[in-house]
Structures are given as C-alpha cells and as structure tokens.
Amino acid sequence: MTLRKKMIEPFNAQIKSEFTASAQYIAIAAYFDDASLKELANFFYRQADEEHMHAMKFVHFMLETGAKPTIPDTSKLRNEFSSPADAVQFALDQENAVTDQINNLVDLSIAESDHAANNFLQWFVTEQVEEVDTMTTLLQTIKLAGDNLLLVEDYVRRNPPHAAAQPVE
Ligand code: FEO
C-alpha cells in the first residue's frame, strides 16, 4: 500500500496545520491561565494535546504507506487576544479552516482512488464535526455569560472536551 504521490504534499501541509493548531491552543491556554481562568486554560491545554495527536496520526499513516513525512515549521501564532470571546472565535475560525482542509483531502483521495487514505481521513471528518460543535458551543456560552466568566468556568468544568480516546497509531 502506497500513499498516492499527489497526496504527499497535501498531507505534509496537514501535519503543519495540526502542529500549528496544537501550538496555537497552548497560546490560547496561556492567555486564559494568565487571567486565572483555570478551567478554560485546561480546556485548551487538552485541545493542544489532541491536535498533537492528530498531527502524529498523519505522521504515522504516511510512514505506514511508504511516504516519508516532512516535519514543518508551524505557521505564525497569535498570542494576544482582546477578550475571551476573541480567543475562542479565533479557535473556531481555525477549526473551520481545518475542516475545509480535511474536506479537500477527502476530495483528493477520491480523485486519486486512494481508498486507504480516504478511510484514514474519515476519522478526521467525524472529529471535525465534534470539534467545530464544541468550539461553537463554547463561544456561545461565553457570549451568554457576558462579564461573568465564572459561569463559563463552571460550564467548562461540567463539560470537558472529549478525551483523546484513540491512541496514536
Ligand atoms: Fe486537528 Fe481540530 O483540527
């Protein structure tokens, strides 16, 4: 089984996106941690771990299918945010962008008749639905809470993001 040649660069680009997302979530977690919003901070530290796991799934899949991945620099990261809503909106925008990238990879796998890659990518299709939903709900909760961010802390404490259930393959 060999990863189709045309998929190698897009897969490398996805590794970059996933590592960028991981580092970006640490930056967002640090923003909340610095503001003593520990539950929000922990939420984003966990999200960072998940994104790292996503990147590693691509790394391992490429190697399993005979393609050597190129480990990239991350894209430029943002460390300053004007408000909690600004930080979470940025996270949601990032998730929507990743969803578009995953959909494009699925389209490419179909065009290339790369069924193994298509099967691998389906996990990410499902994952992105959940991540966009989680981030959308968090943003709405922050907007509803207004100035009382302790309500958001309570919400996050009661609704932790799903555990990174699947081990890295
Ligand atoms: Fe791995 Fe949430 O993108």
mmCIF file of C-alpha atoms and ligand atoms in Angstrom:
data_model
loop_
_atom_site.group_PDB
_atom_site.id
_atom_site.type_symbol
_atom_site.label_atom_id
_atom_site.label_comp_id
_atom_site.label_asym_id
_atom_site.label_seq_id
_atom_site.Cartn_x
_atom_site.Cartn_y
_atom_site.Cartn_z
ATOM 1 C CA MET A 1 0.000 0.000 0.000
ATOM 2 C CA THR A 2 1.471 3.294 -1.047
ATOM 3 C CA LEU A 3 0.195 6.779 -0.467
ATOM 4 C CA ARG A 4 -0.542 8.320 -3.859
ATOM 5 C CA LYS A 5 2.190 10.707 -4.898
ATOM 6 C CA LYS A 6 -0.204 13.620 -5.289
ATOM 7 C CA MET A 7 -1.264 13.243 -1.662
ATOM 8 C CA ILE A 8 2.171 13.597 -0.101
ATOM 9 C CA GLU A 9 2.453 17.399 -0.152
ATOM 10 C CA PRO A 10 -1.148 17.952 0.992
ATOM 11 C CA PHE A 11 -0.535 15.501 3.838
ATOM 12 C CA ASN A 12 2.622 17.374 4.813
ATOM 13 C CA ALA A 13 0.581 20.594 4.755
ATOM 14 C CA GLN A 14 -1.957 18.977 7.062
ATOM 15 C CA ILE A 15 0.779 17.985 9.503
ATOM 16 C CA LYS A 16 1.769 21.649 9.548
ATOM 17 C CA SER A 17 -1.838 22.701 10.232
ATOM 18 C CA GLU A 18 -2.234 20.209 13.070
ATOM 19 C CA PHE A 19 1.029 21.171 14.784
ATOM 20 C CA THR A 20 0.135 24.839 14.289
ATOM 21 C CA ALA A 21 -3.268 24.200 15.870
ATOM 22 C CA SER A 22 -1.578 22.465 18.798
ATOM 23 C CA ALA A 23 0.830 25.350 19.425
ATOM 24 C CA GLN A 24 -1.940 27.913 18.904
ATOM 25 C CA TYR A 25 -4.073 26.203 21.536
ATOM 26 C CA ILE A 26 -1.207 26.349 24.002
ATOM 27 C CA ALA A 27 -1.019 30.108 23.328
ATOM 28 C CA ILE A 28 -4.767 30.414 23.955
ATOM 29 C CA ALA A 29 -4.478 28.264 27.091
ATOM 30 C CA ALA A 30 -1.692 30.520 28.367
ATOM 31 C CA TYR A 31 -3.901 33.574 27.745
ATOM 32 C CA PHE A 32 -6.618 32.053 29.944
ATOM 33 C CA ASP A 33 -4.143 30.714 32.512
ATOM 34 C CA ASP A 34 -2.632 34.190 32.862
ATOM 35 C CA ALA A 35 -6.139 35.522 33.561
ATOM 36 C CA SER A 36 -6.620 32.864 36.298
ATOM 37 C CA LEU A 37 -9.325 31.160 34.261
ATOM 38 C CA LYS A 38 -8.022 27.680 35.010
ATOM 39 C CA GLU A 39 -10.856 25.618 33.543
ATOM 40 C CA LEU A 40 -10.651 27.420 30.203
ATOM 41 C CA ALA A 41 -6.882 27.084 30.321
ATOM 42 C CA ASN A 42 -7.123 23.336 30.927
ATOM 43 C CA PHE A 43 -9.700 23.021 28.145
ATOM 44 C CA PHE A 44 -7.231 24.478 25.662
ATOM 45 C CA TYR A 45 -4.225 22.569 27.040
ATOM 46 C CA ARG A 46 -6.234 19.390 26.382
ATOM 47 C CA GLN A 47 -7.196 20.607 22.918
ATOM 48 C CA ALA A 48 -3.499 21.215 22.231
ATOM 49 C CA ASP A 49 -2.764 17.596 23.167
ATOM 50 C CA GLU A 50 -5.492 16.437 20.789
ATOM 51 C CA GLU A 51 -4.090 18.454 17.912
ATOM 52 C CA HIS A 52 -0.661 16.985 18.583
ATOM 53 C CA MET A 53 -2.253 13.539 18.413
ATOM 54 C CA HIS A 54 -3.883 14.490 15.091
ATOM 55 C CA ALA A 55 -0.521 15.517 13.643
ATOM 56 C CA MET A 56 1.019 12.247 14.816
ATOM 57 C CA LYS A 57 -1.735 10.229 13.169
ATOM 58 C CA PHE A 58 -0.744 11.798 9.837
ATOM 59 C CA VAL A 59 2.957 11.213 10.516
ATOM 60 C CA HIS A 60 2.395 7.535 11.276
ATOM 61 C CA PHE A 61 -0.046 6.981 8.425
ATOM 62 C CA MET A 62 2.401 8.430 5.921
ATOM 63 C CA LEU A 63 5.187 6.188 7.170
ATOM 64 C CA GLU A 64 2.887 3.160 7.125
ATOM 65 C CA THR A 65 2.049 3.879 3.489
ATOM 66 C CA GLY A 66 5.580 4.319 2.275
ATOM 67 C CA ALA A 67 5.830 8.120 2.344
ATOM 68 C CA LYS A 68 8.374 9.966 4.459
ATOM 69 C CA PRO A 69 6.710 12.986 6.085
ATOM 70 C CA THR A 70 8.431 16.354 6.172
ATOM 71 C CA ILE A 71 8.048 17.839 9.640
ATOM 72 C CA PRO A 72 7.291 21.528 9.096
ATOM 73 C CA ASP A 73 7.692 24.782 10.931
ATOM 74 C CA THR A 74 4.386 25.920 12.354
ATOM 75 C CA SER A 75 2.595 28.900 10.880
ATOM 76 C CA LYS A 76 2.775 32.226 12.688
ATOM 77 C CA LEU A 77 0.988 32.059 16.025
ATOM 78 C CA ARG A 78 -1.151 34.592 17.802
ATOM 79 C CA ASN A 79 -0.517 35.259 21.494
ATOM 80 C CA GLU A 80 -2.562 38.404 22.162
ATOM 81 C CA PHE A 81 -6.355 38.470 22.360
ATOM 82 C CA SER A 82 -8.716 41.326 23.119
ATOM 83 C CA SER A 83 -11.183 39.193 25.101
ATOM 84 C CA PRO A 84 -12.094 35.560 25.854
ATOM 85 C CA ALA A 85 -14.633 35.696 23.025
ATOM 86 C CA ASP A 86 -11.919 36.918 20.663
ATOM 87 C CA ALA A 87 -9.670 33.990 21.642
ATOM 88 C CA VAL A 88 -12.408 31.387 21.207
ATOM 89 C CA GLN A 89 -13.610 32.943 17.929
ATOM 90 C CA PHE A 90 -10.030 32.592 16.688
ATOM 91 C CA ALA A 91 -10.052 28.930 17.750
ATOM 92 C CA LEU A 92 -13.373 28.377 15.964
ATOM 93 C CA ASP A 93 -12.031 30.011 12.793
ATOM 94 C CA GLN A 94 -9.046 27.683 12.989
ATOM 95 C CA GLU A 95 -11.293 24.630 13.339
ATOM 96 C CA ASN A 96 -13.401 25.717 10.370
ATOM 97 C CA ALA A 97 -10.249 26.168 8.284
ATOM 98 C CA VAL A 98 -9.015 22.687 9.276
ATOM 99 C CA THR A 99 -12.408 21.239 8.360
ATOM 100 C CA ASP A 100 -12.089 22.742 4.872
ATOM 101 C CA GLN A 101 -8.591 21.257 4.576
ATOM 102 C CA ILE A 102 -9.791 17.799 5.622
ATOM 103 C CA ASN A 103 -12.658 18.000 3.128
ATOM 104 C CA ASN A 104 -10.189 18.922 0.384
ATOM 105 C CA LEU A 105 -8.005 15.954 1.323
ATOM 106 C CA VAL A 106 -11.044 13.669 1.131
ATOM 107 C CA ASP A 107 -11.874 15.078 -2.315
ATOM 108 C CA LEU A 108 -8.304 14.420 -3.413
ATOM 109 C CA SER A 109 -8.321 10.863 -2.058
ATOM 110 C CA ILE A 110 -11.460 10.176 -4.112
ATOM 111 C CA ALA A 111 -9.971 11.752 -7.240
ATOM 112 C CA GLU A 112 -6.836 9.640 -6.761
ATOM 113 C CA SER A 113 -8.781 6.472 -5.888
ATOM 114 C CA ASP A 114 -6.685 6.252 -2.720
ATOM 115 C CA HIS A 115 -9.085 4.185 -0.647
ATOM 116 C CA ALA A 116 -6.705 3.693 2.263
ATOM 117 C CA ALA A 117 -6.179 7.450 2.586
ATOM 118 C CA ASN A 118 -9.912 8.015 2.247
ATOM 119 C CA ASN A 119 -10.596 5.518 5.023
ATOM 120 C CA PHE A 120 -7.944 7.138 7.227
ATOM 121 C CA LEU A 121 -9.409 10.605 6.622
ATOM 122 C CA GLN A 122 -12.939 9.606 7.618
ATOM 123 C CA TRP A 123 -11.860 9.647 11.288
ATOM 124 C CA PHE A 124 -10.945 13.309 10.830
ATOM 125 C CA VAL A 125 -14.249 14.094 9.110
ATOM 126 C CA THR A 126 -16.063 12.879 12.228
ATOM 127 C CA GLU A 127 -13.572 14.572 14.559
ATOM 128 C CA GLN A 128 -14.004 17.958 12.899
ATOM 129 C CA VAL A 129 -17.780 17.850 13.267
ATOM 130 C CA GLU A 130 -17.274 17.382 17.001
ATOM 131 C CA GLU A 131 -14.545 19.999 17.337
ATOM 132 C CA VAL A 132 -16.447 22.701 15.443
ATOM 133 C CA ASP A 133 -19.541 21.950 17.520
ATOM 134 C CA THR A 134 -17.568 22.074 20.788
ATOM 135 C CA MET A 135 -15.939 25.383 19.916
ATOM 136 C CA THR A 136 -19.204 26.905 18.644
ATOM 137 C CA THR A 137 -20.965 25.993 21.876
ATOM 138 C CA LEU A 138 -18.114 27.376 23.974
ATOM 139 C CA LEU A 139 -18.224 30.671 22.076
ATOM 140 C CA GLN A 140 -21.985 30.934 22.527
ATOM 141 C CA THR A 141 -21.602 30.207 26.249
ATOM 142 C CA ILE A 142 -19.025 32.967 26.609
ATOM 143 C CA LYS A 143 -21.317 35.426 24.850
ATOM 144 C CA LEU A 144 -24.268 34.435 27.038
ATOM 145 C CA ALA A 145 -22.204 34.754 30.222
ATOM 146 C CA GLY A 146 -21.263 38.342 29.449
ATOM 147 C CA ASP A 147 -18.901 39.701 32.081
ATOM 148 C CA ASN A 148 -19.352 36.757 34.452
ATOM 149 C CA LEU A 149 -16.645 34.415 33.207
ATOM 150 C CA LEU A 150 -17.031 32.257 36.305
ATOM 151 C CA LEU A 151 -20.202 30.943 34.648
ATOM 152 C CA VAL A 152 -18.047 29.828 31.723
ATOM 153 C CA GLU A 153 -15.550 28.243 34.095
ATOM 154 C CA ASP A 154 -18.410 26.288 35.645
ATOM 155 C CA TYR A 155 -19.714 25.245 32.213
ATOM 156 C CA VAL A 156 -16.291 24.016 31.104
ATOM 157 C CA ARG A 157 -15.773 22.146 34.380
ATOM 158 C CA ARG A 158 -19.050 20.291 33.798
ATOM 159 C CA ASN A 159 -18.468 19.745 30.065
ATOM 160 C CA PRO A 160 -14.864 18.757 29.487
ATOM 161 C CA PRO A 161 -13.879 18.139 25.872
ATOM 162 C CA HIS A 162 -13.996 14.507 24.860
ATOM 163 C CA ALA A 163 -10.890 12.624 25.844
ATOM 164 C CA ALA A 164 -8.336 11.855 23.171
ATOM 165 C CA ALA A 165 -9.738 8.362 23.195
ATOM 166 C CA GLN A 166 -7.882 6.900 20.303
ATOM 167 C CA PRO A 167 -4.268 6.018 20.805
ATOM 168 C CA VAL A 168 -1.782 7.248 18.240
ATOM 169 C CA GLU A 169 -1.498 4.598 15.578
HETATM 170 FE FE1 FEO B 1 -6.981 18.648 14.266
HETATM 171 FE FE2 FEO B 1 -9.107 20.381 15.374
HETATM 172 O O1 FEO B 1 -8.000 20.058 13.964
#
